[in-house]
Coordinates of C-alpha atoms and ligand atoms in Angstrom, one line a residue:
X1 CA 0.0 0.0 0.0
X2 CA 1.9 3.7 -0.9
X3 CA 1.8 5.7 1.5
X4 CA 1.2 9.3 0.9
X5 CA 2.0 12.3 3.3
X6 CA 0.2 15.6 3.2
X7 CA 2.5 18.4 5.0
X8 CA 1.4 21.5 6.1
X9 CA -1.9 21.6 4.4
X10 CA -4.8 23.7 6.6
X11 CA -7.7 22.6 4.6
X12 CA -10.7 22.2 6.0
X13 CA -11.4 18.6 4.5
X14 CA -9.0 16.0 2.6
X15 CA -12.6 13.8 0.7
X16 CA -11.5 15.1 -2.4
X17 CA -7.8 13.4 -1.7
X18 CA -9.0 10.8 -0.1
X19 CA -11.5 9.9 -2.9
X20 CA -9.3 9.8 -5.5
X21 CA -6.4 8.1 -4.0
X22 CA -8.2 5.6 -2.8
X23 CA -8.5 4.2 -6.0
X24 CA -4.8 3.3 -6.2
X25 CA -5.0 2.1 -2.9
X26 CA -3.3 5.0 -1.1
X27 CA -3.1 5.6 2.2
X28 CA -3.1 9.3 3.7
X29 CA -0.8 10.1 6.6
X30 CA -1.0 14.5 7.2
X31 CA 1.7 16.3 9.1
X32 CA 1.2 19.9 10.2
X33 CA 4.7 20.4 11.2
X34 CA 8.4 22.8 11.2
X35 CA 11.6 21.7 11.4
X36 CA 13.8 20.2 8.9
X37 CA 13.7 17.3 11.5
X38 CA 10.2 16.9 11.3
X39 CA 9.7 16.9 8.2
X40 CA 12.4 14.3 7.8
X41 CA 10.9 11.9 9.9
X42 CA 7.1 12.4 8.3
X43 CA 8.5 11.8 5.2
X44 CA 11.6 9.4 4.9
X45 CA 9.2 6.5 3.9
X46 CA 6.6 8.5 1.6
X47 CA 6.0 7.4 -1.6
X48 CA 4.3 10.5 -2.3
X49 CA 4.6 13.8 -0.8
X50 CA 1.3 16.5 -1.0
X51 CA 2.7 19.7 0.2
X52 CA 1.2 23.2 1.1
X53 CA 4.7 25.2 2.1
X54 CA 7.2 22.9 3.0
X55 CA 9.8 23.7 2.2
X56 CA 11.1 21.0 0.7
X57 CA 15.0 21.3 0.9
X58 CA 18.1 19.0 -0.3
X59 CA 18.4 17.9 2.9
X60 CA 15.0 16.4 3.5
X61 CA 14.8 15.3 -0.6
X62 CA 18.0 13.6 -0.1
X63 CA 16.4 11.1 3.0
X64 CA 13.7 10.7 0.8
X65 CA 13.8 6.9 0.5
X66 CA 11.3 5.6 -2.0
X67 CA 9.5 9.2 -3.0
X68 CA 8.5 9.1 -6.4
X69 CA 6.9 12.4 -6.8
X70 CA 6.0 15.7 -4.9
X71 CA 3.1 16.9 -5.9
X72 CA 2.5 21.1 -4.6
X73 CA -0.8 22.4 -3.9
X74 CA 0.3 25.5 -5.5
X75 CA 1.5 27.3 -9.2
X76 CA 4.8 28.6 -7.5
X77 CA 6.9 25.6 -6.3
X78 CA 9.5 28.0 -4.8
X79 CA 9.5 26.4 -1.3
X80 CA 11.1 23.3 -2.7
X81 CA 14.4 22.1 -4.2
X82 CA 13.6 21.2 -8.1
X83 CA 17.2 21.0 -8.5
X84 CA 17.7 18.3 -6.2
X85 CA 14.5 16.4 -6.7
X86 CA 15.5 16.0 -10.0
X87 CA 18.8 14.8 -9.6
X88 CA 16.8 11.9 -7.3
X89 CA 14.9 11.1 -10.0
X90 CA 11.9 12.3 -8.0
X91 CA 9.0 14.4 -9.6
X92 CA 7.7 18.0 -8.9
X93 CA 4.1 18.7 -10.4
X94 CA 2.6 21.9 -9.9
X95 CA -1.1 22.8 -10.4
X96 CA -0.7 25.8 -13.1
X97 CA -4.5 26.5 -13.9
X98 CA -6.4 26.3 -10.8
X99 CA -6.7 30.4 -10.0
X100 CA -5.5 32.0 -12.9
X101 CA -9.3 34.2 -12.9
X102 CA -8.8 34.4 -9.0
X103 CA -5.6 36.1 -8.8
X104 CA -6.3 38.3 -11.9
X105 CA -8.9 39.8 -10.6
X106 CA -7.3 40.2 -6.7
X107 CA -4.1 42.0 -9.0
X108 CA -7.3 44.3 -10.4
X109 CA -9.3 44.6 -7.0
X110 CA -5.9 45.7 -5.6
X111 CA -5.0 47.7 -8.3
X112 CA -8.8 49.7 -7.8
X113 CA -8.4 49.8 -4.1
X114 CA -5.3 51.7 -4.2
X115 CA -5.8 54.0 -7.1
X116 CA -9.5 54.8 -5.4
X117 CA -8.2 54.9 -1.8
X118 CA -10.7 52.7 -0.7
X119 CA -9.4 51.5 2.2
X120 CA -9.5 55.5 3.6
X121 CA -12.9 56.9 2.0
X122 CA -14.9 53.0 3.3
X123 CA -13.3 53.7 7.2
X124 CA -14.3 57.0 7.1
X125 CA -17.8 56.0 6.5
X126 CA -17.7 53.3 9.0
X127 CA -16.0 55.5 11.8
X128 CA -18.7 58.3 10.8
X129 CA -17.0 61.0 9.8
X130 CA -19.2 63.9 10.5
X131 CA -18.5 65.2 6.9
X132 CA -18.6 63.3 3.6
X133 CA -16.3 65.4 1.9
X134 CA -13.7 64.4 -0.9
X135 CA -10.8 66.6 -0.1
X136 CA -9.6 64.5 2.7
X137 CA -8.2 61.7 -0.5
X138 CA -7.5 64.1 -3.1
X139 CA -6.3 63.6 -5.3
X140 CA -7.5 60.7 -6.8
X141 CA -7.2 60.3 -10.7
X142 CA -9.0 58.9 -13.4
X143 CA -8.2 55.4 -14.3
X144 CA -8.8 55.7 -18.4
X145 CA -6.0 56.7 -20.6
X146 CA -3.2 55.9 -17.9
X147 CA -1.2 53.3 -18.1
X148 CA -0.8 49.8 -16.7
X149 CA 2.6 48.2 -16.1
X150 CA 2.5 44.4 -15.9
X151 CA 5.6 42.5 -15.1
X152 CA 5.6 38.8 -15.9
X153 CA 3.1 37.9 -18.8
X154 CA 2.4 34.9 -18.2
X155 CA -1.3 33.4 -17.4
X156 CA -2.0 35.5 -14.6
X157 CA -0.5 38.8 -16.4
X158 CA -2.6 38.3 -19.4
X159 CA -5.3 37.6 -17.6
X160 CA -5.0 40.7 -15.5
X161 CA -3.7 42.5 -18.9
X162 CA -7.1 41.9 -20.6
X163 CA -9.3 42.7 -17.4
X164 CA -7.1 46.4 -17.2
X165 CA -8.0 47.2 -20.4
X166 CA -11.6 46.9 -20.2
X167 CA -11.2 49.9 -17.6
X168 CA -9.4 51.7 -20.2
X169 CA -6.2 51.3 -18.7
X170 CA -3.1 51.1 -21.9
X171 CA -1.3 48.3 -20.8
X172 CA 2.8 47.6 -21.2
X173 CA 4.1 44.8 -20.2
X174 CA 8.0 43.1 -19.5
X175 CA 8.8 39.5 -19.8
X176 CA 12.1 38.3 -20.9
X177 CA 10.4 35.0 -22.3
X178 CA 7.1 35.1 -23.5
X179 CA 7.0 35.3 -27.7
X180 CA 6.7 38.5 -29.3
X181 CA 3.2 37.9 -31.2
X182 CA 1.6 37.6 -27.6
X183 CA 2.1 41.0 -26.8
X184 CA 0.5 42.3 -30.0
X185 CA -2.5 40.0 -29.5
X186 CA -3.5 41.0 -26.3
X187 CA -2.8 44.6 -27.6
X188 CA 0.0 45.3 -25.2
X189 CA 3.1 47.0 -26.1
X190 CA 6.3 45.1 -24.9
X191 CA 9.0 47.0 -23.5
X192 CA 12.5 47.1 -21.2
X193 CA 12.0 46.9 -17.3
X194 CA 13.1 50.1 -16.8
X195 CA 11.1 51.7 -19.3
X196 CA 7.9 50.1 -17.8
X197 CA 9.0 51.5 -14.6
X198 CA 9.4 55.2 -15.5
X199 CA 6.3 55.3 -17.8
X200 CA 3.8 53.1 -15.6
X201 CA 0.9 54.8 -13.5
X202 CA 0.3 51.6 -12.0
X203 CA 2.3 48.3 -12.1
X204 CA 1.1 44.6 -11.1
X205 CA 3.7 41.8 -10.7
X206 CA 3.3 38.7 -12.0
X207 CA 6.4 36.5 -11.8
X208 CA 7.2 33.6 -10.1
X209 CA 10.2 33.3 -7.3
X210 CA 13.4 32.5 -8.9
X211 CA 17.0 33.4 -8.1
X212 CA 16.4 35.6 -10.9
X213 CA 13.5 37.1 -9.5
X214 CA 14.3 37.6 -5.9
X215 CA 14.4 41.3 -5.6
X216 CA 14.2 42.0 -8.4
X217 CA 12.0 44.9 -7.3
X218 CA 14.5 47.2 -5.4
X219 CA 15.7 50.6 -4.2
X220 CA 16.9 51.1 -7.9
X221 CA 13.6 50.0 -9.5
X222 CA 11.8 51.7 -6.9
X223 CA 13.9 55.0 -7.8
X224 CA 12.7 55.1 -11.2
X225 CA 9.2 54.7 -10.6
X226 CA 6.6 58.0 -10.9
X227 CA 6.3 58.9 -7.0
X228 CA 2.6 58.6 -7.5
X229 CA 2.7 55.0 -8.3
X230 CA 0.0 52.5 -7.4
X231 CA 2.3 49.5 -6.8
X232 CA 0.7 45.9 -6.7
X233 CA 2.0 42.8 -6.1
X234 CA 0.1 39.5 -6.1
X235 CA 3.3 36.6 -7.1
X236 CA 5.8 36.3 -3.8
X237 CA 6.9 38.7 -1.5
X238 CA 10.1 38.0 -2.6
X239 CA 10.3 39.2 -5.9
X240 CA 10.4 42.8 -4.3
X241 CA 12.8 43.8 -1.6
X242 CA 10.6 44.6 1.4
X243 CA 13.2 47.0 3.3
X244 CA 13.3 49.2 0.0
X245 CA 9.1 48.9 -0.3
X246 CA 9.2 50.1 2.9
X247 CA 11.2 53.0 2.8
X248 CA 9.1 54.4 -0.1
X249 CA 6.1 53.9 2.0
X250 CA 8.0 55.4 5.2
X251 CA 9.3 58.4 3.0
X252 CA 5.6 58.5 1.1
X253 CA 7.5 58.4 -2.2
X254 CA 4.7 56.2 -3.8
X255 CA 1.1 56.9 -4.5
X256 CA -0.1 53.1 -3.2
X257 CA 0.5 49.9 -2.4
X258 CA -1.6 46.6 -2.8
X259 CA 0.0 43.5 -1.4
X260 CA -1.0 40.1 -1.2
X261 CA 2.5 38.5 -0.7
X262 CA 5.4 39.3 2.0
X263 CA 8.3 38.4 2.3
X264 CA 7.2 36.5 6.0
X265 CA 3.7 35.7 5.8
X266 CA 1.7 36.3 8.0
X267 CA 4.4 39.4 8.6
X268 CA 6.5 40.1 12.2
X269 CA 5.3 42.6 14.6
X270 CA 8.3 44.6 13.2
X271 CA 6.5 45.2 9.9
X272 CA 3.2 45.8 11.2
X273 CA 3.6 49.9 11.4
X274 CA 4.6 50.3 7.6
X275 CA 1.6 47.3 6.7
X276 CA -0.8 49.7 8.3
X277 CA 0.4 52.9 6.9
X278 CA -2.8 54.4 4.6
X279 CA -1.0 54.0 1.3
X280 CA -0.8 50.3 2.0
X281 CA -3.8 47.8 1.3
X282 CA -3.0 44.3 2.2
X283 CA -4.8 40.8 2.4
X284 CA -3.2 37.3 3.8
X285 CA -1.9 35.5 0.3
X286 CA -5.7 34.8 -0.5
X287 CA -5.4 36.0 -4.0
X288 CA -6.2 32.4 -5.3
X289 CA -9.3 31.3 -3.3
X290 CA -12.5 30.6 -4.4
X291 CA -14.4 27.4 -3.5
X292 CA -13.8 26.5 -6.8
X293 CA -10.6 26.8 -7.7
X294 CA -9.9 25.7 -4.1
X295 CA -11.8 22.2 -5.2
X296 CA -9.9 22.2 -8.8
X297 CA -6.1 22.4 -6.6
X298 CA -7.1 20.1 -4.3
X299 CA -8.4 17.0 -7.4
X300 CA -5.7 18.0 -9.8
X301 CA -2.5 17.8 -7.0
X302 CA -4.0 14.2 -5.9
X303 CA -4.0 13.3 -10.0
X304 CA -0.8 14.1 -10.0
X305 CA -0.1 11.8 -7.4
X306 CA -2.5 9.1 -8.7
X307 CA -0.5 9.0 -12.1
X308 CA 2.9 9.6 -10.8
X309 CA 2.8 5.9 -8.6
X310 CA 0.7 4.6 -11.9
X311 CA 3.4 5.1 -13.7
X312 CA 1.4 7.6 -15.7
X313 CA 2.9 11.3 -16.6
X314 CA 1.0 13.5 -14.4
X315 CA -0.5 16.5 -16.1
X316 CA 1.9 19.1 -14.8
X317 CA 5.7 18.4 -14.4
X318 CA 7.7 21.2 -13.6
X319 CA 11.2 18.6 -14.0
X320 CA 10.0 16.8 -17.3
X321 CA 13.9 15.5 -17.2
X322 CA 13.0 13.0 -14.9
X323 CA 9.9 11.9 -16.8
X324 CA 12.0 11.7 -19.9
X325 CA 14.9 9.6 -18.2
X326 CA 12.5 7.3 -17.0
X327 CA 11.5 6.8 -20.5
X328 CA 14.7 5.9 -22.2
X329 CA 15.5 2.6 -22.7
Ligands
NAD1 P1 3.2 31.8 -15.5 O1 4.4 30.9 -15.4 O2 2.2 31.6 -16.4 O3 3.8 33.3 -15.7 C1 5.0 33.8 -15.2 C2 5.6 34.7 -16.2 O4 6.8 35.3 -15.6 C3 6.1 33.9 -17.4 O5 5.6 34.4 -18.6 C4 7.6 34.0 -17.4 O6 8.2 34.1 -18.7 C5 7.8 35.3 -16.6 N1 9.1 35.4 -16.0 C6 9.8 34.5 -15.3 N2 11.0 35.0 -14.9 C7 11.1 36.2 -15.4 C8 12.1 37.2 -15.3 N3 13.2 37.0 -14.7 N4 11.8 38.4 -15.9 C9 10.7 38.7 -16.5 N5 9.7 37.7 -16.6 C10 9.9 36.5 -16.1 O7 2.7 31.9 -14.0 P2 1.3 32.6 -13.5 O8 0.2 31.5 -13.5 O9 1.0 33.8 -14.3 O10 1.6 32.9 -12.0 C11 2.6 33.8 -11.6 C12 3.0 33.7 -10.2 O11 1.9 34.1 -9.4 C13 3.3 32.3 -9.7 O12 4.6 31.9 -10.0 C14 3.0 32.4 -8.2 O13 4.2 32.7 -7.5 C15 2.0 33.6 -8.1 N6 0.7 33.1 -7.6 C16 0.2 33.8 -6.5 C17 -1.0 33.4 -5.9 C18 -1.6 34.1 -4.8 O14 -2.5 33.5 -4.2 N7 -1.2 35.3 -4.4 C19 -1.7 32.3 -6.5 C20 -1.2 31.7 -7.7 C21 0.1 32.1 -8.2

């Protein structure tokens, strides 16, 4: 019988795993747990790993002893070690689909919350502000004609892309990968980081967390933004460098901030002061929920699983080396 562990997954239910495991005769052990110990022990004899967060390091891949894939409840697999995996022969699967409408339209809910000040004008209705004046926020600008910034366009930046333009927003967009024709399809100019960063009225990022992407937002690329900016970012803390966000927040060099993602989530008291600042609007990493795509993760990271000890491809591997080498003769 495999045995399959679920780490650090706060789900309400596991039926939908359960259900479709079963079939291959699965049994589910779950571990909420920390250390790299911990994590060691829960898994040294998995066949299967279903993980929320992990992380899943070298360390605990390499007393992996009969894993055959790890299958992440997630479209970033950041918080484990591909590298090494891979050289074990095990395989990573991702769930690349599940929230691509979700998050697009958190980026955009963000994006409006800032650029309308929301968060201000709806407290000073609840707190009943004897005055319903507008002068308090000014100024607040209109949304058509200005232009939208999107870095990374992949699903989620297309997605967020198209949704922008229907408020009128032009949109730009940088990606070092995507093909050219995609950008003139959605009707988005491509253009140089640093020219999306001077010309932008609002910018949403949309990459995942690589080593090429870890701060890649900095004090530099914060310097040449417009110091009315509405700054959003819905991919992984990160991708920006918080100390430098912060300062421009501190120094109210920015025009507003939407964050979904920290770089320690849920944040230390340290960062609470600059998190509650007015400019900044901020929710807990929620961008993907909705019952259903919480239901589509949930059946398409146990497929993965279901296939992998089948010895069928799962849909979604992020190290199709190790697919491939277990193909050659
Ligand atoms: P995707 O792979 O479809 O798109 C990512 C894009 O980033 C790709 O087009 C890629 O070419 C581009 N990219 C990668 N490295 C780059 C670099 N160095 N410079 C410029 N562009 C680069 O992924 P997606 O579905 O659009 O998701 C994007 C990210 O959103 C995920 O990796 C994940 O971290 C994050 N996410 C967050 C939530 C949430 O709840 N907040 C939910 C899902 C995904």
């Amino acid at each position: 019988m495999f045995k399959v562990v679920i780490l650090d997954a706060e789900y309400p239910s596991f039926e939908l795993e359960e259900r479709v495991l079963s079939e291959i005769g699965a049994r589910l052990v779950f571990a909420q747990i920390g250390s790299e110990e911990e994590i060691i022990a829960a898994t040294r004899d998995a066949d299967a790993i279903l993980v929320d967060y992990g992380p899943i390091t070298r360390k605990v891949i390499s007393a992996l002893e009969r894993c055959r894939i790890i299958s992440v409840y997630a479209i970033g697999v950041d918080s484990i070690d591909v590298e090494a995996a891979t050289e074990k022969g095990i395989i990573v699967t991702n769930v690349p689909d599940y929230c691509i409408d979700e998050v697009s339209d958190h980026a955009l809910l963000l994006l409006l919350a800032s650029a309308r000040k929301l968060h201000t004008i709806a407290s000073r209705v609840k707190n009943g502000a004897s005055t319903w004046e507008f002068t308090p926020v000014r100024p607040i600008h209109r949304l058509r004609g200005r232009t939208l910034g999107v870095i990374g366009f992949g699903s989620i930046g297309r997605a967020a892309a198209k949704k922008a333009q229907a408020f009128g927003l032009r949109v730009i967009a940088y990606d070092e990968y995507v093909a050219a024709d995609l950008f003139s399809s959605a009707g988005v100019r491509q253009v140089p980081l640093a020219e999306l960063l001077v010309s932008a009225d609002l910018i949403s990022v949309h990459v995942p967390l690589t080593d090429r992407t870890r701060g890649m937002i900095g004090e530099h690329e914060f310097s040449l933004m417009k110091e009315t900016v509405i700054f959003v970012n819905t991919s992984r803390g990160r991708v920006v460098d918080q100390a430098a966000l912060r300062q421009v927040i501190e120094r109210r060099r920015i025009g507003g901030v939407g964050l979904d993602v920290l770089d320690t989530e849920p944040p230390l008291p340290d960062d609470l002061e600059w998190i509650q600042s007015d400019l900044v609007t901020a929710t807990p990493h929620i961008a993907w929920y909705s019952e259903e795509a919480l239901q589509d993760l949930k059946r398409k990271a146990a497929l993965a699983v279901a296939d992998a000890l089948s010895d069928r491809r799962p849909a979604s591997v992020v190290n199709p080396a190790v697919c491939n080498r277990a193909s050659e003769p």
